[in-house]
């Protein structure tokens, strides 16, 4: 760390950001003012280090700080053209940077620079926002904090808010911070410790006041029939509804989902006031882009059947979209950014929980966290007073703020499989793991299913954290286990788009040696297993209405006839015909079904390691370790086939370029003339 003041700031930010009671994910910002030697003049120069745009306090690093020259930043006051043109000041911050300036300065930079205190924290604590959104927030602030904390009426974040807070601080030398109406808190101190103490004191004092003075049951009496279902039942219902709800949330653009059935959510939905409060929407400026102004709430009791719930959700989705369009039309001006889609991002189902959506798993999860913050805020505000979020027109101004739009436009282009959820069976190793890895690298979320939970989870951990890959145990020959696997995928990521039937095993035996049990095992895992997986996944694909892909890892042996392979090759031929049958049947739902015919993949293959390799080596009269090379020499291209080559073919089949191809088998065998398709 180059400067001790910046080091202190990082440490304080990380401490504050580590505790969710202090601020929401990526919400709030912190700053410190200090001195450094100007490399140009050799003279001391006063600097402002402030958290830059984006990023989370809990994991903030020095690279996440913007560094500005304090004299230049403060000189902006003299050219400030007034609140109507305050957005122009963000571009002016670039002319105040020290050296390369670090991270991009955020809209809140003015507040940090203009307030005359060495250390400033701006945070979004649930307890503080509860006071900030209470109808009599100003009076409550005086009651709770005396003259130590000052009320600042709602104003959109920006240069003017910075000026307002600076003036309030100057006029109230005894104050340690302020409550920003409708928004959050700002606190300060002469030292880093003092600022942190001020922040925590405001947060904890507000929370203690709410705990002590809140009326019982702030969300009203329990609503008959809306209590949480028992865990197993609500999870089953969530899984049964998940695909339909994801489809509802993905009408404008495909979304990844997150499911939460925390007590906070279930208690809210079980209480009589939840429809009124949900309709009022969230308040903190961070929320609108992530949660939209309000959620879609299913208005049926917990006991409603899946069929009735689906039918009602579809009706509510139509009116939600109409309402959102009307909200946009009410407030949009000719220079407003275009509507960003009218689908809900938060869907609440009484007795079951909350579904939240985003462009990837992390965004979907954070949207859910934000709505949980909003519930906590509403509970606090209703407990002391009445919840009164900012006006709808102000919400719109923030949601469709030109500066936010510019941030969205700067986002990197999504990867080809972004928002797609892949389910790969037999993916703990070999071809399946290579495939899961490739799909994840292309932006998909992946569910790794295999016989051993431990191995499936280890493969998932190797590919990425829980926002990218999860491991589940499933024997594909067991119908109940297959359903549980698909349910797990729906609960983990919201649904399924891309199914890879890869699980398999291989016995190499002559007709006379093949037992009935051998035959059944081969057929149960591959022919029946992929039938069961395709069937359970198709239910989800159809409910979602978002198209999809089913891919079978069949085999060269599905068309090639050789000795000692009756059970394996026959079941591979069965899988190959499933591709054609399902391509014909699922096309009307936009689902493509294709296959890959690998051959001779020795590297990484559990099938080869567990006897099949030794057996094949013996059949061909070569040493087992040379089998890969032996297979390569048999091929037209004389190349060894690796698991990654199969994974590449899967990606191409489900990637954006083969959008018009279904019922196809792609050989990935380095060229085997006897297995050419015709
Ligand atoms: N390796 C090759 O040369 C080759 C050639 C053609 C086709 N294939 C096919 O590719 C697929 C993957 O083979 P691999 O070579 O990677 O083998 P592998 O043994 O490394 O992987 C197969 C995976 O399937 C899992 N599995 C087995 N039975 C299961 C069940 N009932 N439920 C869930 N998972 C189960 C295994 O635990 C294993 O992790 C298989 O379908 C295989 O037939 C392989
Ligand atoms: Zn803020």
PDB file of N, CA, C and O in Angstrom, residues 8-56:
ATOM      1  N   UNK A   8      -5.443   2.696   5.693  1.00  0.00           N
ATOM      2  CA  UNK A   8      -6.441   2.772   6.773  1.00  0.00           C
ATOM      3  C   UNK A   8      -7.860   2.723   6.206  1.00  0.00           C
ATOM      4  O   UNK A   8      -8.752   2.080   6.757  1.00  0.00           O
ATOM      5  N   UNK A   9      -8.033   3.444   5.110  1.00  0.00           N
ATOM      6  CA  UNK A   9      -9.354   3.512   4.475  1.00  0.00           C
ATOM      7  C   UNK A   9      -9.791   2.127   3.989  1.00  0.00           C
ATOM      8  O   UNK A   9     -10.945   1.723   4.185  1.00  0.00           O
ATOM      9  N   UNK A  10      -8.866   1.406   3.373  1.00  0.00           N
ATOM     10  CA  UNK A  10      -9.204   0.061   2.884  1.00  0.00           C
ATOM     11  C   UNK A  10      -9.597  -0.832   4.057  1.00  0.00           C
ATOM     12  O   UNK A  10     -10.609  -1.545   4.012  1.00  0.00           O
ATOM     13  N   UNK A  11      -8.800  -0.776   5.131  1.00  0.00           N
ATOM     14  CA  UNK A  11      -9.080  -1.639   6.282  1.00  0.00           C
ATOM     15  C   UNK A  11     -10.455  -1.314   6.877  1.00  0.00           C
ATOM     16  O   UNK A  11     -11.252  -2.217   7.181  1.00  0.00           O
ATOM     17  N   UNK A  12     -10.763  -0.018   7.013  1.00  0.00           N
ATOM     18  CA  UNK A  12     -12.064   0.370   7.569  1.00  0.00           C
ATOM     19  C   UNK A  12     -13.201  -0.077   6.646  1.00  0.00           C
ATOM     20  O   UNK A  12     -14.211  -0.616   7.088  1.00  0.00           O
ATOM     21  N   UNK A  13     -13.002   0.126   5.344  1.00  0.00           N
ATOM     22  CA  UNK A  13     -14.048  -0.242   4.377  1.00  0.00           C
ATOM     23  C   UNK A  13     -14.322  -1.733   4.428  1.00  0.00           C
ATOM     24  O   UNK A  13     -15.478  -2.173   4.402  1.00  0.00           O
ATOM     25  N   UNK A  14     -13.253  -2.524   4.492  1.00  0.00           N
ATOM     26  CA  UNK A  14     -13.415  -3.976   4.523  1.00  0.00           C
ATOM     27  C   UNK A  14     -14.159  -4.415   5.779  1.00  0.00           C
ATOM     28  O   UNK A  14     -15.013  -5.294   5.736  1.00  0.00           O
ATOM     29  N   UNK A  15     -13.828  -3.786   6.910  1.00  0.00           N
ATOM     30  CA  UNK A  15     -14.537  -4.128   8.152  1.00  0.00           C
ATOM     31  C   UNK A  15     -16.017  -3.767   8.044  1.00  0.00           C
ATOM     32  O   UNK A  15     -16.895  -4.568   8.370  1.00  0.00           O
ATOM     33  N   UNK A  16     -16.299  -2.563   7.585  1.00  0.00           N
ATOM     34  CA  UNK A  16     -17.703  -2.140   7.485  1.00  0.00           C
ATOM     35  C   UNK A  16     -18.462  -3.025   6.490  1.00  0.00           C
ATOM     36  O   UNK A  16     -19.583  -3.454   6.742  1.00  0.00           O
ATOM     37  N   UNK A  17     -17.830  -3.305   5.344  1.00  0.00           N
ATOM     38  CA  UNK A  17     -18.509  -4.060   4.283  1.00  0.00           C
ATOM     39  C   UNK A  17     -18.700  -5.528   4.619  1.00  0.00           C
ATOM     40  O   UNK A  17     -19.525  -6.207   3.999  1.00  0.00           O
ATOM     41  N   UNK A  18     -17.922  -6.033   5.612  1.00  0.00           N
ATOM     42  CA  UNK A  18     -18.010  -7.461   5.930  1.00  0.00           C
ATOM     43  C   UNK A  18     -19.311  -7.794   6.657  1.00  0.00           C
ATOM     44  O   UNK A  18     -19.739  -8.944   6.687  1.00  0.00           O
ATOM     45  N   UNK A  19     -19.954  -6.785   7.269  1.00  0.00           N
ATOM     46  CA  UNK A  19     -21.156  -7.069   8.053  1.00  0.00           C
ATOM     47  C   UNK A  19     -22.385  -6.535   7.304  1.00  0.00           C
ATOM     48  O   UNK A  19     -22.538  -5.330   7.120  1.00  0.00           O
ATOM     49  N   UNK A  20     -23.270  -7.452   6.863  1.00  0.00           N
ATOM     50  CA  UNK A  20     -24.408  -7.014   6.044  1.00  0.00           C
ATOM     51  C   UNK A  20     -25.340  -6.031   6.756  1.00  0.00           C
ATOM     52  O   UNK A  20     -26.120  -5.356   6.102  1.00  0.00           O
ATOM     53  N   UNK A  21     -25.252  -5.927   8.083  1.00  0.00           N
ATOM     54  CA  UNK A  21     -26.115  -4.944   8.752  1.00  0.00           C
ATOM     55  C   UNK A  21     -25.685  -3.503   8.398  1.00  0.00           C
ATOM     56  O   UNK A  21     -26.464  -2.567   8.507  1.00  0.00           O
ATOM     57  N   UNK A  22     -24.412  -3.356   7.958  1.00  0.00           N
ATOM     58  CA  UNK A  22     -23.892  -2.012   7.706  1.00  0.00           C
ATOM     59  C   UNK A  22     -24.233  -1.466   6.327  1.00  0.00           C
ATOM     60  O   UNK A  22     -24.391  -0.263   6.152  1.00  0.00           O
ATOM     61  N   UNK A  23     -24.271  -2.337   5.339  1.00  0.00           N
ATOM     62  CA  UNK A  23     -24.609  -1.856   3.996  1.00  0.00           C
ATOM     63  C   UNK A  23     -24.946  -3.039   3.108  1.00  0.00           C
ATOM     64  O   UNK A  23     -24.572  -4.171   3.391  1.00  0.00           O
ATOM     65  N   UNK A  24     -25.694  -2.761   2.037  1.00  0.00           N
ATOM     66  CA  UNK A  24     -26.050  -3.823   1.094  1.00  0.00           C
ATOM     67  C   UNK A  24     -24.855  -4.136   0.202  1.00  0.00           C
ATOM     68  O   UNK A  24     -23.893  -3.368   0.145  1.00  0.00           O
ATOM     69  N   UNK A  25     -24.925  -5.231  -0.546  1.00  0.00           N
ATOM     70  CA  UNK A  25     -23.817  -5.617  -1.416  1.00  0.00           C
ATOM     71  C   UNK A  25     -23.511  -4.490  -2.407  1.00  0.00           C
ATOM     72  O   UNK A  25     -24.411  -3.970  -3.066  1.00  0.00           O
ATOM     73  N   UNK A  26     -22.237  -4.131  -2.492  1.00  0.00           N
ATOM     74  CA  UNK A  26     -21.760  -3.090  -3.422  1.00  0.00           C
ATOM     75  C   UNK A  26     -22.391  -1.723  -3.147  1.00  0.00           C
ATOM     76  O   UNK A  26     -22.237  -0.802  -3.939  1.00  0.00           O
ATOM     77  N   UNK A  27     -23.089  -1.586  -2.005  1.00  0.00           N
ATOM     78  CA  UNK A  27     -23.729  -0.309  -1.707  1.00  0.00           C
ATOM     79  C   UNK A  27     -22.846   0.544  -0.823  1.00  0.00           C
ATOM     80  O   UNK A  27     -22.071   0.032  -0.006  1.00  0.00           O
ATOM     81  N   UNK A  28     -22.964   1.833  -0.959  1.00  0.00           N
ATOM     82  CA  UNK A  28     -22.232   2.765  -0.123  1.00  0.00           C
ATOM     83  C   UNK A  28     -20.813   2.985  -0.618  1.00  0.00           C
ATOM     84  O   UNK A  28     -20.330   2.309  -1.526  1.00  0.00           O
ATOM     85  N   UNK A  29     -20.163   3.985  -0.002  1.00  0.00           N
ATOM     86  CA  UNK A  29     -18.775   4.273  -0.338  1.00  0.00           C
ATOM     87  C   UNK A  29     -18.131   5.029   0.814  1.00  0.00           C
ATOM     88  O   UNK A  29     -18.822   5.573   1.679  1.00  0.00           O
ATOM     89  N   UNK A  30     -16.810   4.994   0.834  1.00  0.00           N
ATOM     90  CA  UNK A  30     -16.041   5.539   1.951  1.00  0.00           C
ATOM     91  C   UNK A  30     -14.913   6.390   1.379  1.00  0.00           C
ATOM     92  O   UNK A  30     -14.541   6.207   0.211  1.00  0.00           O
ATOM     93  N   UNK A  31     -14.377   7.276   2.206  1.00  0.00           N
ATOM     94  CA  UNK A  31     -13.279   8.108   1.690  1.00  0.00           C
ATOM     95  C   UNK A  31     -12.359   8.550   2.817  1.00  0.00           C
ATOM     96  O   UNK A  31     -12.720   8.493   3.993  1.00  0.00           O
ATOM     97  N   UNK A  32     -11.180   9.004   2.410  1.00  0.00           N
ATOM     98  CA  UNK A  32     -10.217   9.590   3.346  1.00  0.00           C
ATOM     99  C   UNK A  32      -9.452  10.689   2.622  1.00  0.00           C
ATOM    100  O   UNK A  32      -9.203  10.594   1.421  1.00  0.00           O
ATOM    101  N   UNK A  33      -9.110  11.718   3.373  1.00  0.00           N
ATOM    102  CA  UNK A  33      -8.304  12.805   2.810  1.00  0.00           C
ATOM    103  C   UNK A  33      -6.940  12.775   3.491  1.00  0.00           C
ATOM    104  O   UNK A  33      -6.842  12.502   4.684  1.00  0.00           O
ATOM    105  N   UNK A  34      -5.893  13.024   2.725  1.00  0.00           N
ATOM    106  CA  UNK A  34      -4.552  12.975   3.292  1.00  0.00           C
ATOM    107  C   UNK A  34      -3.560  13.649   2.364  1.00  0.00           C
ATOM    108  O   UNK A  34      -3.939  14.210   1.330  1.00  0.00           O
ATOM    109  N   UNK A  35      -2.313  13.528   2.733  1.00  0.00           N
ATOM    110  CA  UNK A  35      -1.281  14.256   1.987  1.00  0.00           C
ATOM    111  C   UNK A  35      -0.280  13.283   1.383  1.00  0.00           C
ATOM    112  O   UNK A  35       0.011  12.241   1.955  1.00  0.00           O
ATOM    113  N   UNK A  36       0.227  13.652   0.239  1.00  0.00           N
ATOM    114  CA  UNK A  36       1.273  12.870  -0.409  1.00  0.00           C
ATOM    115  C   UNK A  36       2.207  13.863  -1.102  1.00  0.00           C
ATOM    116  O   UNK A  36       1.818  15.005  -1.348  1.00  0.00           O
ATOM    117  N   UNK A  37       3.404  13.415  -1.439  1.00  0.00           N
ATOM    118  CA  UNK A  37       4.309  14.330  -2.149  1.00  0.00           C
ATOM    119  C   UNK A  37       3.980  14.280  -3.638  1.00  0.00           C
ATOM    120  O   UNK A  37       3.925  13.209  -4.236  1.00  0.00           O
ATOM    121  N   UNK A  38       3.762  15.458  -4.210  1.00  0.00           N
ATOM    122  CA  UNK A  38       3.464  15.530  -5.643  1.00  0.00           C
ATOM    123  C   UNK A  38       4.737  15.183  -6.421  1.00  0.00           C
ATOM    124  O   UNK A  38       5.750  15.883  -6.279  1.00  0.00           O
ATOM    125  N   UNK A  39       4.743  14.128  -7.215  1.00  0.00           N
ATOM    126  CA  UNK A  39       5.965  13.733  -7.921  1.00  0.00           C
ATOM    127  C   UNK A  39       6.445  14.810  -8.903  1.00  0.00           C
ATOM    128  O   UNK A  39       7.594  14.810  -9.293  1.00  0.00           O
ATOM    129  N   UNK A  40       5.560  15.723  -9.278  1.00  0.00           N
ATOM    130  CA  UNK A  40       5.950  16.754 -10.246  1.00  0.00           C
ATOM    131  C   UNK A  40       6.690  17.913  -9.571  1.00  0.00           C
ATOM    132  O   UNK A  40       7.704  18.385 -10.059  1.00  0.00           O
ATOM    133  N   UNK A  41       6.162  18.342  -8.402  1.00  0.00           N
ATOM    134  CA  UNK A  41       6.737  19.532  -7.759  1.00  0.00           C
ATOM    135  C   UNK A  41       7.613  19.205  -6.561  1.00  0.00           C
ATOM    136  O   UNK A  41       8.373  20.052  -6.097  1.00  0.00           O
ATOM    137  N   UNK A  42       7.490  17.987  -6.054  1.00  0.00           N
ATOM    138  CA  UNK A  42       8.189  17.646  -4.823  1.00  0.00           C
ATOM    139  C   UNK A  42       7.526  18.259  -3.594  1.00  0.00           C
ATOM    140  O   UNK A  42       7.994  18.081  -2.474  1.00  0.00           O
ATOM    141  N   UNK A  43       6.416  18.958  -3.792  1.00  0.00           N
ATOM    142  CA  UNK A  43       5.694  19.609  -2.688  1.00  0.00           C
ATOM    143  C   UNK A  43       4.575  18.686  -2.202  1.00  0.00           C
ATOM    144  O   UNK A  43       4.080  17.853  -2.958  1.00  0.00           O
ATOM    145  N   UNK A  44       4.135  18.872  -0.944  1.00  0.00           N
ATOM    146  CA  UNK A  44       2.995  18.074  -0.479  1.00  0.00           C
ATOM    147  C   UNK A  44       1.727  18.445  -1.251  1.00  0.00           C
ATOM    148  O   UNK A  44       1.556  19.613  -1.621  1.00  0.00           O
ATOM    149  N   UNK A  45       0.874  17.451  -1.485  1.00  0.00           N
ATOM    150  CA  UNK A  45      -0.385  17.711  -2.186  1.00  0.00           C
ATOM    151  C   UNK A  45      -1.507  17.015  -1.423  1.00  0.00           C
ATOM    152  O   UNK A  45      -1.352  15.880  -0.959  1.00  0.00           O
ATOM    153  N   UNK A  46      -2.622  17.701  -1.264  1.00  0.00           N
ATOM    154  CA  UNK A  46      -3.769  17.125  -0.543  1.00  0.00           C
ATOM    155  C   UNK A  46      -4.597  16.268  -1.483  1.00  0.00           C
ATOM    156  O   UNK A  46      -4.991  16.735  -2.562  1.00  0.00           O
ATOM    157  N   UNK A  47      -4.867  15.054  -1.062  1.00  0.00           N
ATOM    158  CA  UNK A  47      -5.581  14.113  -1.931  1.00  0.00           C
ATOM    159  C   UNK A  47      -6.847  13.596  -1.247  1.00  0.00           C
ATOM    160  O   UNK A  47      -6.961  13.596  -0.017  1.00  0.00           O
ATOM    161  N   UNK A  48      -7.785  13.134  -2.099  1.00  0.00           N
ATOM    162  CA  UNK A  48      -8.994  12.448  -1.629  1.00  0.00           C
ATOM    163  C   UNK A  48      -8.969  11.039  -2.216  1.00  0.00           C
ATOM    164  O   UNK A  48      -8.908  10.875  -3.428  1.00  0.00           O
ATOM    165  N   UNK A  49      -8.977  10.029  -1.336  1.00  0.00           N
ATOM    166  CA  UNK A  49      -9.137   8.651  -1.793  1.00  0.00           C
ATOM    167  C   UNK A  49     -10.599   8.273  -1.539  1.00  0.00           C
ATOM    168  O   UNK A  49     -11.086   8.432  -0.411  1.00  0.00           O
ATOM    169  N   UNK A  50     -11.283   7.808  -2.556  1.00  0.00           N
ATOM    170  CA  UNK A  50     -12.708   7.506  -2.390  1.00  0.00           C
ATOM    171  C   UNK A  50     -13.043   6.251  -3.192  1.00  0.00           C
ATOM    172  O   UNK A  50     -12.518   6.056  -4.294  1.00  0.00           O
ATOM    173  N   UNK A  51     -13.891   5.415  -2.614  1.00  0.00           N
ATOM    174  CA  UNK A  51     -14.286   4.206  -3.357  1.00  0.00           C
ATOM    175  C   UNK A  51     -14.827   4.614  -4.717  1.00  0.00           C
ATOM    176  O   UNK A  51     -15.668   5.514  -4.806  1.00  0.00           O
ATOM    177  N   UNK A  52     -14.326   3.959  -5.774  1.00  0.00           N
ATOM    178  CA  UNK A  52     -14.757   4.293  -7.130  1.00  0.00           C
ATOM    179  C   UNK A  52     -16.100   3.658  -7.461  1.00  0.00           C
ATOM    180  O   UNK A  52     -16.735   3.004  -6.626  1.00  0.00           O
ATOM    181  N   UNK A  53     -16.509   3.864  -8.679  1.00  0.00           N
ATOM    182  CA  UNK A  53     -17.795   3.358  -9.147  1.00  0.00           C
ATOM    183  C   UNK A  53     -17.787   1.826  -9.155  1.00  0.00           C
ATOM    184  O   UNK A  53     -16.808   1.218  -9.593  1.00  0.00           O
ATOM    185  N   UNK A  54     -18.856   1.186  -8.671  1.00  0.00           N
ATOM    186  CA  UNK A  54     -18.940  -0.286  -8.655  1.00  0.00           C
ATOM    187  C   UNK A  54     -18.093  -0.858  -7.524  1.00  0.00           C
ATOM    188  O   UNK A  54     -17.453  -0.123  -6.780  1.00  0.00           O
ATOM    189  N   UNK A  55     -18.096  -2.169  -7.383  1.00  0.00           N
ATOM    190  CA  UNK A  55     -17.273  -2.808  -6.357  1.00  0.00           C
ATOM    191  C   UNK A  55     -17.951  -2.791  -4.996  1.00  0.00           C
ATOM    192  O   UNK A  55     -18.888  -2.027  -4.767  1.00  0.00           O
ATOM    193  N   UNK A  56     -17.466  -3.643  -4.113  1.00  0.00           N
ATOM    194  CA  UNK A  56     -18.093  -3.853  -2.812  1.00  0.00           C
ATOM    195  C   UNK A  56     -17.111  -3.446  -1.708  1.00  0.00           C
ATOM    196  O   UNK A  56     -15.916  -3.718  -1.809  1.00  0.00           O
TER     197      UNK A  56
END
